[in-house]
Coordinates of C-alpha atoms in Angstrom, one line a residue:
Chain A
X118 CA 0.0 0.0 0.0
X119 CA 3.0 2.3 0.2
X120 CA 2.1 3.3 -3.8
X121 CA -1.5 4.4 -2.5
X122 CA 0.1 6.7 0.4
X123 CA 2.1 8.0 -1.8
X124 CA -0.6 9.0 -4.4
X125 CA -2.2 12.6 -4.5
X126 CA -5.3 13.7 -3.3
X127 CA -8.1 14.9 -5.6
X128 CA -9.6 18.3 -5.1
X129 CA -12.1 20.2 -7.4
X130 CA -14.5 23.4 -7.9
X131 CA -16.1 24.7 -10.3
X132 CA -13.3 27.1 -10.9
X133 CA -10.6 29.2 -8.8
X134 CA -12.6 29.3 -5.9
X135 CA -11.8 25.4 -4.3
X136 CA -8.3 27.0 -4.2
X137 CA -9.3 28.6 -0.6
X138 CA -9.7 24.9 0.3
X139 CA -6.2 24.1 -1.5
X140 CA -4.8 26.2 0.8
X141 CA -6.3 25.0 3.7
X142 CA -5.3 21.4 3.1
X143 CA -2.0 22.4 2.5
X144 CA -1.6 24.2 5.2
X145 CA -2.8 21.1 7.6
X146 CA -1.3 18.5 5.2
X147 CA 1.6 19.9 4.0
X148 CA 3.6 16.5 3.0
X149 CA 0.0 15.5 0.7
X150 CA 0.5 16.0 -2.8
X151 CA -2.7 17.0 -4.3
X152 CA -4.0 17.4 -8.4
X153 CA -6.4 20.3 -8.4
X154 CA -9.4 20.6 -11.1
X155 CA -10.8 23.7 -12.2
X156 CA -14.2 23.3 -14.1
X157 CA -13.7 26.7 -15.7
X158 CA -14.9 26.3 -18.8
X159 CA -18.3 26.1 -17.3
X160 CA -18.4 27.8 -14.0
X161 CA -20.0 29.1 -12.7
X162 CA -22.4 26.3 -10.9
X163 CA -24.6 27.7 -8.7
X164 CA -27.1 28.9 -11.0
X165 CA -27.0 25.5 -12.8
X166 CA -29.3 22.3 -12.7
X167 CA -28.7 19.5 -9.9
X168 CA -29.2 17.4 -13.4
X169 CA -26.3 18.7 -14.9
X170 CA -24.3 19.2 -11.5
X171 CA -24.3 15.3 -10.9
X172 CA -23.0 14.9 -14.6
X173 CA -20.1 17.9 -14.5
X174 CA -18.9 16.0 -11.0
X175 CA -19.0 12.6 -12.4
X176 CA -17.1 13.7 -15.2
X177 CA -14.3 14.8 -12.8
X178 CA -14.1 12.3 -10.8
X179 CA -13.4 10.3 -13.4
X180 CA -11.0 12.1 -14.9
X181 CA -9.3 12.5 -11.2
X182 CA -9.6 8.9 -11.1
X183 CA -7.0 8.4 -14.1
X184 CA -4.1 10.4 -11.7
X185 CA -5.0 7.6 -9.1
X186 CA -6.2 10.1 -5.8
X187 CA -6.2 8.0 -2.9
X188 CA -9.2 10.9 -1.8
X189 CA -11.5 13.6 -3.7
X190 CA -12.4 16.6 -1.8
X191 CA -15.4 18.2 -3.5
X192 CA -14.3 22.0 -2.7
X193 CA -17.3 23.3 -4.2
X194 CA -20.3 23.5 -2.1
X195 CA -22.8 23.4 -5.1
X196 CA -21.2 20.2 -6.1
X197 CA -21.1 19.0 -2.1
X198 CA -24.8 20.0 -2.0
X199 CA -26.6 18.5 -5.1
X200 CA -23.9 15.9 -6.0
X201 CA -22.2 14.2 -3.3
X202 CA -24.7 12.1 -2.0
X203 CA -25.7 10.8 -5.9
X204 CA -22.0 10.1 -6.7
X205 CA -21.0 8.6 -3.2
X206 CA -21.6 4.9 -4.2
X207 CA -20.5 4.9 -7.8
X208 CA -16.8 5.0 -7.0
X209 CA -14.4 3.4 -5.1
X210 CA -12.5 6.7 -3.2
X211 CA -13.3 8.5 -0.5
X212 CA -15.4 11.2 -0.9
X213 CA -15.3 14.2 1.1
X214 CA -17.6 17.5 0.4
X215 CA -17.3 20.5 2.7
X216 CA -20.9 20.9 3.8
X217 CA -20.8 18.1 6.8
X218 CA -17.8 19.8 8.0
X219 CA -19.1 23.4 7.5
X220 CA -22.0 22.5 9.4
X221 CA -20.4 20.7 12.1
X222 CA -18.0 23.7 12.8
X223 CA -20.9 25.8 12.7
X224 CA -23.2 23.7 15.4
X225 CA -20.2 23.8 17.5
X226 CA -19.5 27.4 17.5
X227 CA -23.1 28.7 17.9
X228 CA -24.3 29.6 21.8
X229 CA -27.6 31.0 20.7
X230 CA -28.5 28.0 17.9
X231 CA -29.2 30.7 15.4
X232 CA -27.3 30.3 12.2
X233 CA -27.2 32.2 8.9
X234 CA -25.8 30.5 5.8
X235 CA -24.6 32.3 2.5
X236 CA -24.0 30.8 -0.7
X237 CA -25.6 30.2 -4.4
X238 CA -28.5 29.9 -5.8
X239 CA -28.2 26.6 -6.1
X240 CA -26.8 25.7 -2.7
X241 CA -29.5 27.5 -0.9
X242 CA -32.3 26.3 -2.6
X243 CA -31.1 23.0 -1.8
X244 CA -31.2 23.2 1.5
X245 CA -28.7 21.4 2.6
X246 CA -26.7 22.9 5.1
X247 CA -29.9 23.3 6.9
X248 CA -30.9 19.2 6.7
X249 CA -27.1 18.5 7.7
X250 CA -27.7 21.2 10.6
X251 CA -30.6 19.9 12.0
X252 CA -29.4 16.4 11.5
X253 CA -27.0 17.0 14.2
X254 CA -28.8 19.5 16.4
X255 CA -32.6 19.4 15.5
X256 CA -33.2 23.0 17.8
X257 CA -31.3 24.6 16.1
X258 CA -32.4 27.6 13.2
X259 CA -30.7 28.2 10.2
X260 CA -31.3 31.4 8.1
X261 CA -30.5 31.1 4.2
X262 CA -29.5 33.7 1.7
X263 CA -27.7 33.3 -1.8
X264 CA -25.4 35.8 -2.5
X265 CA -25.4 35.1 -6.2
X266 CA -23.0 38.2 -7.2
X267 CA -20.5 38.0 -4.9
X268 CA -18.6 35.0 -7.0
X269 CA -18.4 37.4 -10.2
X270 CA -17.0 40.1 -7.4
X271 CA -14.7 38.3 -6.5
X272 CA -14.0 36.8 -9.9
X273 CA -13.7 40.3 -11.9
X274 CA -11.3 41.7 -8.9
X275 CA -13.8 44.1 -6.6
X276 CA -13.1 42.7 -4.0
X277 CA -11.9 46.1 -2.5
X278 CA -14.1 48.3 -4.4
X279 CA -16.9 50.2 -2.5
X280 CA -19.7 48.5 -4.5
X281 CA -19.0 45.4 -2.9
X282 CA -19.5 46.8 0.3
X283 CA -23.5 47.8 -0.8
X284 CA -24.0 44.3 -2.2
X285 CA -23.2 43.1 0.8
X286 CA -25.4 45.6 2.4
X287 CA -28.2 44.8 -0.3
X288 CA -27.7 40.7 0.6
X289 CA -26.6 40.5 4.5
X290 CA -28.8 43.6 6.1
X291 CA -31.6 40.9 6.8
X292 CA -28.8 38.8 8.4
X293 CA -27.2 41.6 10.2
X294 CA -30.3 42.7 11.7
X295 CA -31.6 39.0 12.8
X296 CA -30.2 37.4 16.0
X297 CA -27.4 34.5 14.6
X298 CA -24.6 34.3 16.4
X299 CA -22.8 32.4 13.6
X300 CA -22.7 32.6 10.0
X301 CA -21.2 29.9 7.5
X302 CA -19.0 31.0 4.3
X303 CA -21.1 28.5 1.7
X304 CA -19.1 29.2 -1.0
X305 CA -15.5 28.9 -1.5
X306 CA -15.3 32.1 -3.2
X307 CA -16.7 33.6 0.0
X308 CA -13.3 33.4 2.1
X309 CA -11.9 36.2 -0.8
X310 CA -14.3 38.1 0.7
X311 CA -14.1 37.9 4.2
X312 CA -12.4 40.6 5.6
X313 CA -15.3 42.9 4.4
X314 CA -18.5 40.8 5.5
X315 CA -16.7 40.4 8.8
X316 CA -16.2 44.3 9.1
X317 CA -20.1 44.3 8.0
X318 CA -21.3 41.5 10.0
X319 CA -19.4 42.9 13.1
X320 CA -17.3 41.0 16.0
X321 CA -19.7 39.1 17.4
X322 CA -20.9 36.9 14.9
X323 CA -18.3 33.8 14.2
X324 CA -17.9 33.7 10.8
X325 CA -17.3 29.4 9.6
X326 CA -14.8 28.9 6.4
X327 CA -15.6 24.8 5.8
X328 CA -12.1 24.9 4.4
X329 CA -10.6 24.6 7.5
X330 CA -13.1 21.6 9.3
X331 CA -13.0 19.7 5.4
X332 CA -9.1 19.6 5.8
X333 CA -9.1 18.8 9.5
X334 CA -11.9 15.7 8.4
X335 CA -9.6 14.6 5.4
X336 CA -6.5 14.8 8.0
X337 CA -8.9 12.7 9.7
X338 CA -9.9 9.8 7.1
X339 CA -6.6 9.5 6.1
X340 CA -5.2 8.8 9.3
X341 CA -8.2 6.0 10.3
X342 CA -7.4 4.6 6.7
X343 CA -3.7 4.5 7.8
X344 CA -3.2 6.3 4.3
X345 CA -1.6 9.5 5.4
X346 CA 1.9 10.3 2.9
X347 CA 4.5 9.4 4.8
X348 CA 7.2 12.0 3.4
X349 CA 8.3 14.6 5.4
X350 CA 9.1 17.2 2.3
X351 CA 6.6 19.6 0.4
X352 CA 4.2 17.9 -1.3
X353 CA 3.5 18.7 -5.2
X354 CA 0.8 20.1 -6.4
X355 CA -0.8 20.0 -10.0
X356 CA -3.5 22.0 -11.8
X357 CA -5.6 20.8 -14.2
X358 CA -8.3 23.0 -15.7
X359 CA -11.1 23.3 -18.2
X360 CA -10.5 26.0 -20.1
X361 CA -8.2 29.8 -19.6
X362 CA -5.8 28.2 -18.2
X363 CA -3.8 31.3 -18.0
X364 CA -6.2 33.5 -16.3
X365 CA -6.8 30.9 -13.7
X366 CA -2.8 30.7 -13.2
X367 CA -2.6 34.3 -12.0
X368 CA -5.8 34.2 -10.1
X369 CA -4.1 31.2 -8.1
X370 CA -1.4 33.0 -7.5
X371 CA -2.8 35.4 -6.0
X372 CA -5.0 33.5 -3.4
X373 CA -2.0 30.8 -3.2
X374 CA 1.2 30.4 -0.6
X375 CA 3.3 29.3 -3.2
X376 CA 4.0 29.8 -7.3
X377 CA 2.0 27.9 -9.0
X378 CA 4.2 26.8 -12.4
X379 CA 2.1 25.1 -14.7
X380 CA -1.7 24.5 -15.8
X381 CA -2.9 21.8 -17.6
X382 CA -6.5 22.8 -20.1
X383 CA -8.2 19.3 -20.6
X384 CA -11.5 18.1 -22.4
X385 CA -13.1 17.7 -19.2
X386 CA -16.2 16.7 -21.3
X387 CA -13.9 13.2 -23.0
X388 CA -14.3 11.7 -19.4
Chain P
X262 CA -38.0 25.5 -52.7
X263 CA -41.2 26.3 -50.7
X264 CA -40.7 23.6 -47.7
X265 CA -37.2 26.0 -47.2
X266 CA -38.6 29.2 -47.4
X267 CA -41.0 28.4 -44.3
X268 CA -38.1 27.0 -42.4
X269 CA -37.0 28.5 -38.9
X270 CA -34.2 30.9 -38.5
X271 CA -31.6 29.6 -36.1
X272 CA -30.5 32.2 -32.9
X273 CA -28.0 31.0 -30.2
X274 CA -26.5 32.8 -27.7
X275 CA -24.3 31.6 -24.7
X276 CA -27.7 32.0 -22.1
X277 CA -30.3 34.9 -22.3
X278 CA -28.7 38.0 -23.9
X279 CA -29.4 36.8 -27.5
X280 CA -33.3 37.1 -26.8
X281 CA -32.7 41.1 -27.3
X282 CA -32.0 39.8 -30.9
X283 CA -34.7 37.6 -31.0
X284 CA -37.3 40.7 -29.9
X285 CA -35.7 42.6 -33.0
X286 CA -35.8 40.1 -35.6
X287 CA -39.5 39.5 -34.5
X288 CA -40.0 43.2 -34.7
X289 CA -38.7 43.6 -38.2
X290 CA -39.4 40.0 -39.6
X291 CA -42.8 39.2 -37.8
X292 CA -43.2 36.1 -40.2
X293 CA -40.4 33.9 -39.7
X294 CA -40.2 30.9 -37.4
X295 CA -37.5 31.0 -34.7
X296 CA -35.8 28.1 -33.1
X297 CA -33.7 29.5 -30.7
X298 CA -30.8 27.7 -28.5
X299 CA -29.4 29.4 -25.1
X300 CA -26.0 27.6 -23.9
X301 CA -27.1 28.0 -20.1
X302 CA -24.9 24.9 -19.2
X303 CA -22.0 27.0 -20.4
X304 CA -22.7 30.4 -19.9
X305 CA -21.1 32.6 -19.7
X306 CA -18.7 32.7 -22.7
X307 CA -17.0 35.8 -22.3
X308 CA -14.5 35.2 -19.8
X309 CA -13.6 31.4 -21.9
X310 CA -11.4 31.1 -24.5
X311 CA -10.8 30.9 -28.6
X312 CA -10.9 27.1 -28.7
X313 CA -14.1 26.6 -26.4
X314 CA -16.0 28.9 -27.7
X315 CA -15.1 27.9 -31.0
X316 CA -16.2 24.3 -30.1
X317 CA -19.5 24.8 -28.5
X318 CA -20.4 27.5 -31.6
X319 CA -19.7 24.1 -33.9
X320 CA -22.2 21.9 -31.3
X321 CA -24.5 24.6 -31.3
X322 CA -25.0 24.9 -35.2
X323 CA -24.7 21.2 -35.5
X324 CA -27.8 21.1 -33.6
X325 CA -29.5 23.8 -35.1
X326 CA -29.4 22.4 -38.2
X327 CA -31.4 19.1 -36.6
X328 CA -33.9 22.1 -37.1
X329 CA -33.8 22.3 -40.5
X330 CA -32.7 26.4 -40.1
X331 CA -32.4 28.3 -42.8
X332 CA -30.0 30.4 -41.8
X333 CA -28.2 31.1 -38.6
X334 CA -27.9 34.0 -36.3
X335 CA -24.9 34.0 -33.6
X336 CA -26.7 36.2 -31.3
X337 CA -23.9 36.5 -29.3
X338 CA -21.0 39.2 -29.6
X339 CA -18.3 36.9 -27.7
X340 CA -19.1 33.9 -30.4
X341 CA -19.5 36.1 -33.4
X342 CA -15.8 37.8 -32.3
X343 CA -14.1 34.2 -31.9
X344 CA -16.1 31.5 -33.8
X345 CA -17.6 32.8 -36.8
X346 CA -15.0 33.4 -39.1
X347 CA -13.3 29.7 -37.9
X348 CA -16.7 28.1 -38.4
X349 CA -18.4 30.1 -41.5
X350 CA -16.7 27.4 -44.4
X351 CA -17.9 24.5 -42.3
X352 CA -21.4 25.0 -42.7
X353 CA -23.7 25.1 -45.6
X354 CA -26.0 27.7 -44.5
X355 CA -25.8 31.3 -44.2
X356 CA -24.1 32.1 -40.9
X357 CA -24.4 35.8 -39.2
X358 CA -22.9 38.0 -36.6
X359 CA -23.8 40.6 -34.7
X360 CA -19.9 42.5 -35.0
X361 CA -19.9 43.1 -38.9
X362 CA -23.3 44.7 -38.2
X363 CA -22.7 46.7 -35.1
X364 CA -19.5 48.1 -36.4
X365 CA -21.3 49.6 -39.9
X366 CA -24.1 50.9 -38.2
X367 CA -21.1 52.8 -36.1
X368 CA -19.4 53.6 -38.6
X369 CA -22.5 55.1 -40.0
X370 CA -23.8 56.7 -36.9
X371 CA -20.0 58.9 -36.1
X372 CA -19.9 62.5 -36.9
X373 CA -16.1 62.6 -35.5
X374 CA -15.2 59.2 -36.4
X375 CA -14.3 58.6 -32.7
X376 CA -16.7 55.3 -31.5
X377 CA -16.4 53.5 -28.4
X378 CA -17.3 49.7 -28.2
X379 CA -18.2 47.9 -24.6
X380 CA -18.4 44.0 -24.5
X381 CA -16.7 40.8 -22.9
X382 CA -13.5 40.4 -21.6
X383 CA -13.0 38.4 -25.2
X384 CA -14.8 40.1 -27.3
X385 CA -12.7 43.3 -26.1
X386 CA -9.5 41.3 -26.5
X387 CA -10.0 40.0 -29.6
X388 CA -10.6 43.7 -30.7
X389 CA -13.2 42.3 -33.7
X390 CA -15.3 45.6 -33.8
X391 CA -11.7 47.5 -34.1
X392 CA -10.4 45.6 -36.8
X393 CA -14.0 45.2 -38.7
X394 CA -14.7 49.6 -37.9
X395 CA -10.7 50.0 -39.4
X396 CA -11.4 47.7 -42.3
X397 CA -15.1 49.8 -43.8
X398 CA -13.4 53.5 -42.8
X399 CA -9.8 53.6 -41.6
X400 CA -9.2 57.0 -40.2
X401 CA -11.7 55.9 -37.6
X402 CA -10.1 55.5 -33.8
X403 CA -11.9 52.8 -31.3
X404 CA -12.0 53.0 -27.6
X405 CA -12.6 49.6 -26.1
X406 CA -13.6 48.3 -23.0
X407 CA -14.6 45.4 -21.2
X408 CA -17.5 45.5 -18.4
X409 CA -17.3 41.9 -16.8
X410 CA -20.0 43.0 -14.6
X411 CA -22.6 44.1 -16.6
X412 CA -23.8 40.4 -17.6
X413 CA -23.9 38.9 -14.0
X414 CA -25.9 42.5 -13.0
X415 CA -28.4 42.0 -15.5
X416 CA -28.9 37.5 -14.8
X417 CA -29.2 38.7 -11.1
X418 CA -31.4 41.4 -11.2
X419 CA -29.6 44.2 -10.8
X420 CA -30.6 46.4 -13.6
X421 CA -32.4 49.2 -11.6
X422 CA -30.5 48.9 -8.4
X423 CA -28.1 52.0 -7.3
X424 CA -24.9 49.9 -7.4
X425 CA -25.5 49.3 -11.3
X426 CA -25.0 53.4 -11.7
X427 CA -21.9 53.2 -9.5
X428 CA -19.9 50.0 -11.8
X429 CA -21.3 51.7 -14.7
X430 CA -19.3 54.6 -13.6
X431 CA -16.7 52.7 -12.6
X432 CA -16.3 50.7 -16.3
X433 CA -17.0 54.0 -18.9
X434 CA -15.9 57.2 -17.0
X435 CA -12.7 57.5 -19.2
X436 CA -15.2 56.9 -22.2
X437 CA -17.6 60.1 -21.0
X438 CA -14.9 62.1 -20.6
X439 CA -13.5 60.7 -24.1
X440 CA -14.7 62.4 -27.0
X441 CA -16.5 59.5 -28.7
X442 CA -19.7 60.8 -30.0
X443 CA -21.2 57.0 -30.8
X444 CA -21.0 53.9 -28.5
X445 CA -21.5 50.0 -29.6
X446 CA -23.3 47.8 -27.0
X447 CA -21.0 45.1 -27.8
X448 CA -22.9 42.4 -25.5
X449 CA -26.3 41.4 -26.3
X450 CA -27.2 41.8 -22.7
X451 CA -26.1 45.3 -22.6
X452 CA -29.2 46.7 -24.5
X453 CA -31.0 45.7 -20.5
X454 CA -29.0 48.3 -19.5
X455 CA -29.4 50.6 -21.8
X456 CA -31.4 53.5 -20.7
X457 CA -29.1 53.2 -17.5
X458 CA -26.0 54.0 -19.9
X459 CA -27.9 56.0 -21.9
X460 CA -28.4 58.2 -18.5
X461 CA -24.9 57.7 -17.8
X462 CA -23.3 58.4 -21.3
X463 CA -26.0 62.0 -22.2
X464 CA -28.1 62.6 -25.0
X465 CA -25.2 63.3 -27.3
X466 CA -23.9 60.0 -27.5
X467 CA -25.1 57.7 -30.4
X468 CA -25.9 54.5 -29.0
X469 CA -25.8 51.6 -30.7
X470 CA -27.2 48.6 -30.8
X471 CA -26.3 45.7 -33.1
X472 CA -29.2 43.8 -32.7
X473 CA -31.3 46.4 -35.1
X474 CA -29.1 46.0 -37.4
X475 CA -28.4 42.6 -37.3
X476 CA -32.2 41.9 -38.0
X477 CA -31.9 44.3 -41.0
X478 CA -28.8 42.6 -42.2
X479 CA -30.8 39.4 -42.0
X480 CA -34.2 40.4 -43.6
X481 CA -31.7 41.9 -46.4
X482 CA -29.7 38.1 -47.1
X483 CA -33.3 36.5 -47.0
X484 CA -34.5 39.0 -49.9
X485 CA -32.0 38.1 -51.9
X486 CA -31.5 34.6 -51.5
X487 CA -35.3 34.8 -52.0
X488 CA -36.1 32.7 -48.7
X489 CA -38.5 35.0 -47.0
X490 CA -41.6 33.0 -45.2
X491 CA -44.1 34.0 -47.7
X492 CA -47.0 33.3 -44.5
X493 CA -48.5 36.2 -43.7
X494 CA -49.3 34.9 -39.5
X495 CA -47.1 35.8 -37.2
X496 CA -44.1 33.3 -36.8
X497 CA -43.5 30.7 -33.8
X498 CA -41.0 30.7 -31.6
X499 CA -39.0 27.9 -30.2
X500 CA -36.8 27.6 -27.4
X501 CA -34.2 25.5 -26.4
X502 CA -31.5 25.2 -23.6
X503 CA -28.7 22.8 -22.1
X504 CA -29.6 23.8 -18.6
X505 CA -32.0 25.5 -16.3
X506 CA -35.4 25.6 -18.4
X507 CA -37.7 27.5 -16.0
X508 CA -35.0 30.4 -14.8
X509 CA -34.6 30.6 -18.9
X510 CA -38.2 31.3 -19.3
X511 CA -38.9 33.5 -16.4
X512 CA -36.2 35.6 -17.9
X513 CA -37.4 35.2 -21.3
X514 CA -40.6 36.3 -20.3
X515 CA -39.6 39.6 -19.2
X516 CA -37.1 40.2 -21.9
X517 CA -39.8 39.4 -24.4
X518 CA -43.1 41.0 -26.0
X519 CA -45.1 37.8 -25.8
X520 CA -45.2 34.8 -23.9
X521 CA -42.8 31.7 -24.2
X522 CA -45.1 28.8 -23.5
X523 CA -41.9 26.2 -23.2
X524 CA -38.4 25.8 -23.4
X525 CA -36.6 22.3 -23.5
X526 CA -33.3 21.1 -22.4
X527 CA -31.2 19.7 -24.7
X528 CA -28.0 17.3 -24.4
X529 CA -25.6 19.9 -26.4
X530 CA -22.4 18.4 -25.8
X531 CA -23.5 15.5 -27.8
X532 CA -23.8 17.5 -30.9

């Protein structure tokens, strides 16, 4: 098994934004090599179909299958909500999402059992943080709102830029003025972004990145599966994307630790 | 030659913008069937590359002409820049932009031969309308930029809300204080936004929009290939997606003068 230990872990989003999750799990996992997928060619995904979701994920997992992961982290929430639990049985790797660990850090940190969740379209209307919520803490209340422009923010560099301050306004007053104590990030974009809902939402709400409980949970799996990569150097890391594979090489490095060298473009659509 | 000349037209467009062309070929060409396909799977295309959106162009009219078309309208600006003139030989139909157009009616339209074009990251990059404007009246200069944000403003919502004013400001204040006297809505979901630009821009900027033209550029290759619908009833309409059927037709339903009873979903990528 020392091949398997040895062998990367997948990760993928819809586009740059799973990189917040990247960085998480190399920050926790440093020695874990990992092969990243970008699905930009057809991100966004939260205004897309659970239909065509399921498909787009399969797809990828496939294709992360050929560069033998010994793990997939979904790192897109969209995917993690209307995909996971379709795809879970079909293959034979461990499958990780981040909404089970979003949710669990969030159930943990509230006082008050009030919880607001942001994200897309698609992710709120599923529903799902609030079923995995109230799965593990049925008193608790969970307040939803998709935030459906702060990805193309974040995306088209505003991140600083006044305006994003009044969408945040026009999407979070509701939230700001209700009584949660804890709010999760339900979108991997949203971390980019966190400095200024944090100044909005103010100090007393806990703000919940899932990046950080989905790379503590790997950490965990691959421990109990006795699969952790037993090198103590740097582990590699290789991007693979759908399309624009130079624009997506300077957003990474920007959100990034490290240089990324290369990106691959492949016909995500042949798998 | 009669089964032809009631044949549909074929429109596509990466998701909703095309239907602004749509509303203007139904305006000027009341008689002709439509079939219309909107890449909502894949949209959007302006932030993707040469190669992609030269691909799903080819799936697209591949699938249109399953329709038995009788010609073709790429609807959108981002396709027309990249694909058409890579796809035109392929095809045995009569294929149109919206750029060659857009750029004569600009042309046209200057007094000072100064004219300003907004559009998608590629269809600003590929600098089509520059090239096309240079090629009909060289001693014209083009001011080009891109406006990311218009398209997610418009699919969210955001067309009246006070933010809008401050990225439009944001995106064209060198251009007001430029001294272009005529501006091409290089986007098909830019004519939304229009009176807001308009606003923006003042009365003595030309605006405009290539969709008018397009439709007369159309009615004009039908004339003389002598494949005008010789039925005097208004023409159906038929619409067809690859993702996301209801949000489609909500939309389409406020975009458009009459009611769209259906919209399908269709595999594209098998095309």
């Amino acid at each position: 098994m020392e091949c398997k230990k040895n062998a990367p872990i997948g990760v993928f989003d819809s586009g740059v934004g799973g990189l917040t999750v990247v960085r998480e799990i190399t920050r926790q996992l440093p020695e874990e090599n990992i092969v990243y997928f970008g699905d930009t060619a057809r991100v966004p995904y939260g205004s897309k179909s659970k239909e065509n979701i399921i498909r787009f994920s399969e797809q990828i997992i496939r294709f992360l299958l050929t560069k033998e992961v010994k793990a997939i982290v979904i790192a897109c929430n969209t995917a993690s909500a209307l995909a996971l639990d379709a795809v879970r049985d079909e293959f034979d790797v461990p499958l990780l999402g981040v909404v089970v660990p979003g949710a669990r850090a969030a159930v943990e940190a509230t006082h008050n059992g009030k919880i607001g969740v942001i994200g897309t379209d698609a992710t709120v209307h599923s529903h799902v943080y609030t079923k995995e919520i109230q799965k593990m803490k049925s008193d608790v209340t969970v307040q939803e709102k998709a935030c459906p422009l702060f990805v193309p923010l974040v995306e088209e560099g505003f991140k600083d830029h006044a305006v994003t301050g009044e969408i945040i306004d026009h999407y979070l007053s509701s939230m700001r003025g209700s009584e949660i104590d804890t709010m999760i990030l339900g979108c991997t974009h949203y971390p980019l972004l966190r400095s200024r809902i944090r100044t909005y939402m103010g100090d007393n709400i806990q703000i919940v990145n899932p990046a950080y409980e989905t790379a503590m949970d790997l950490k965990k799996i691959l421990k109990e599966q006795d699969m952790e990569n037993p090198q103590t150097s740097q582990g590699h890391c290789e991007f693979y994307v759908s399309d624009a594979a130079e624009k997506f090489k300077s957003f990474a490095n920007s959100v990034m630790p490290f240089d990324i060298e290369s990106t691959r473009v492949i016909q995500i659509e042949e798998y």
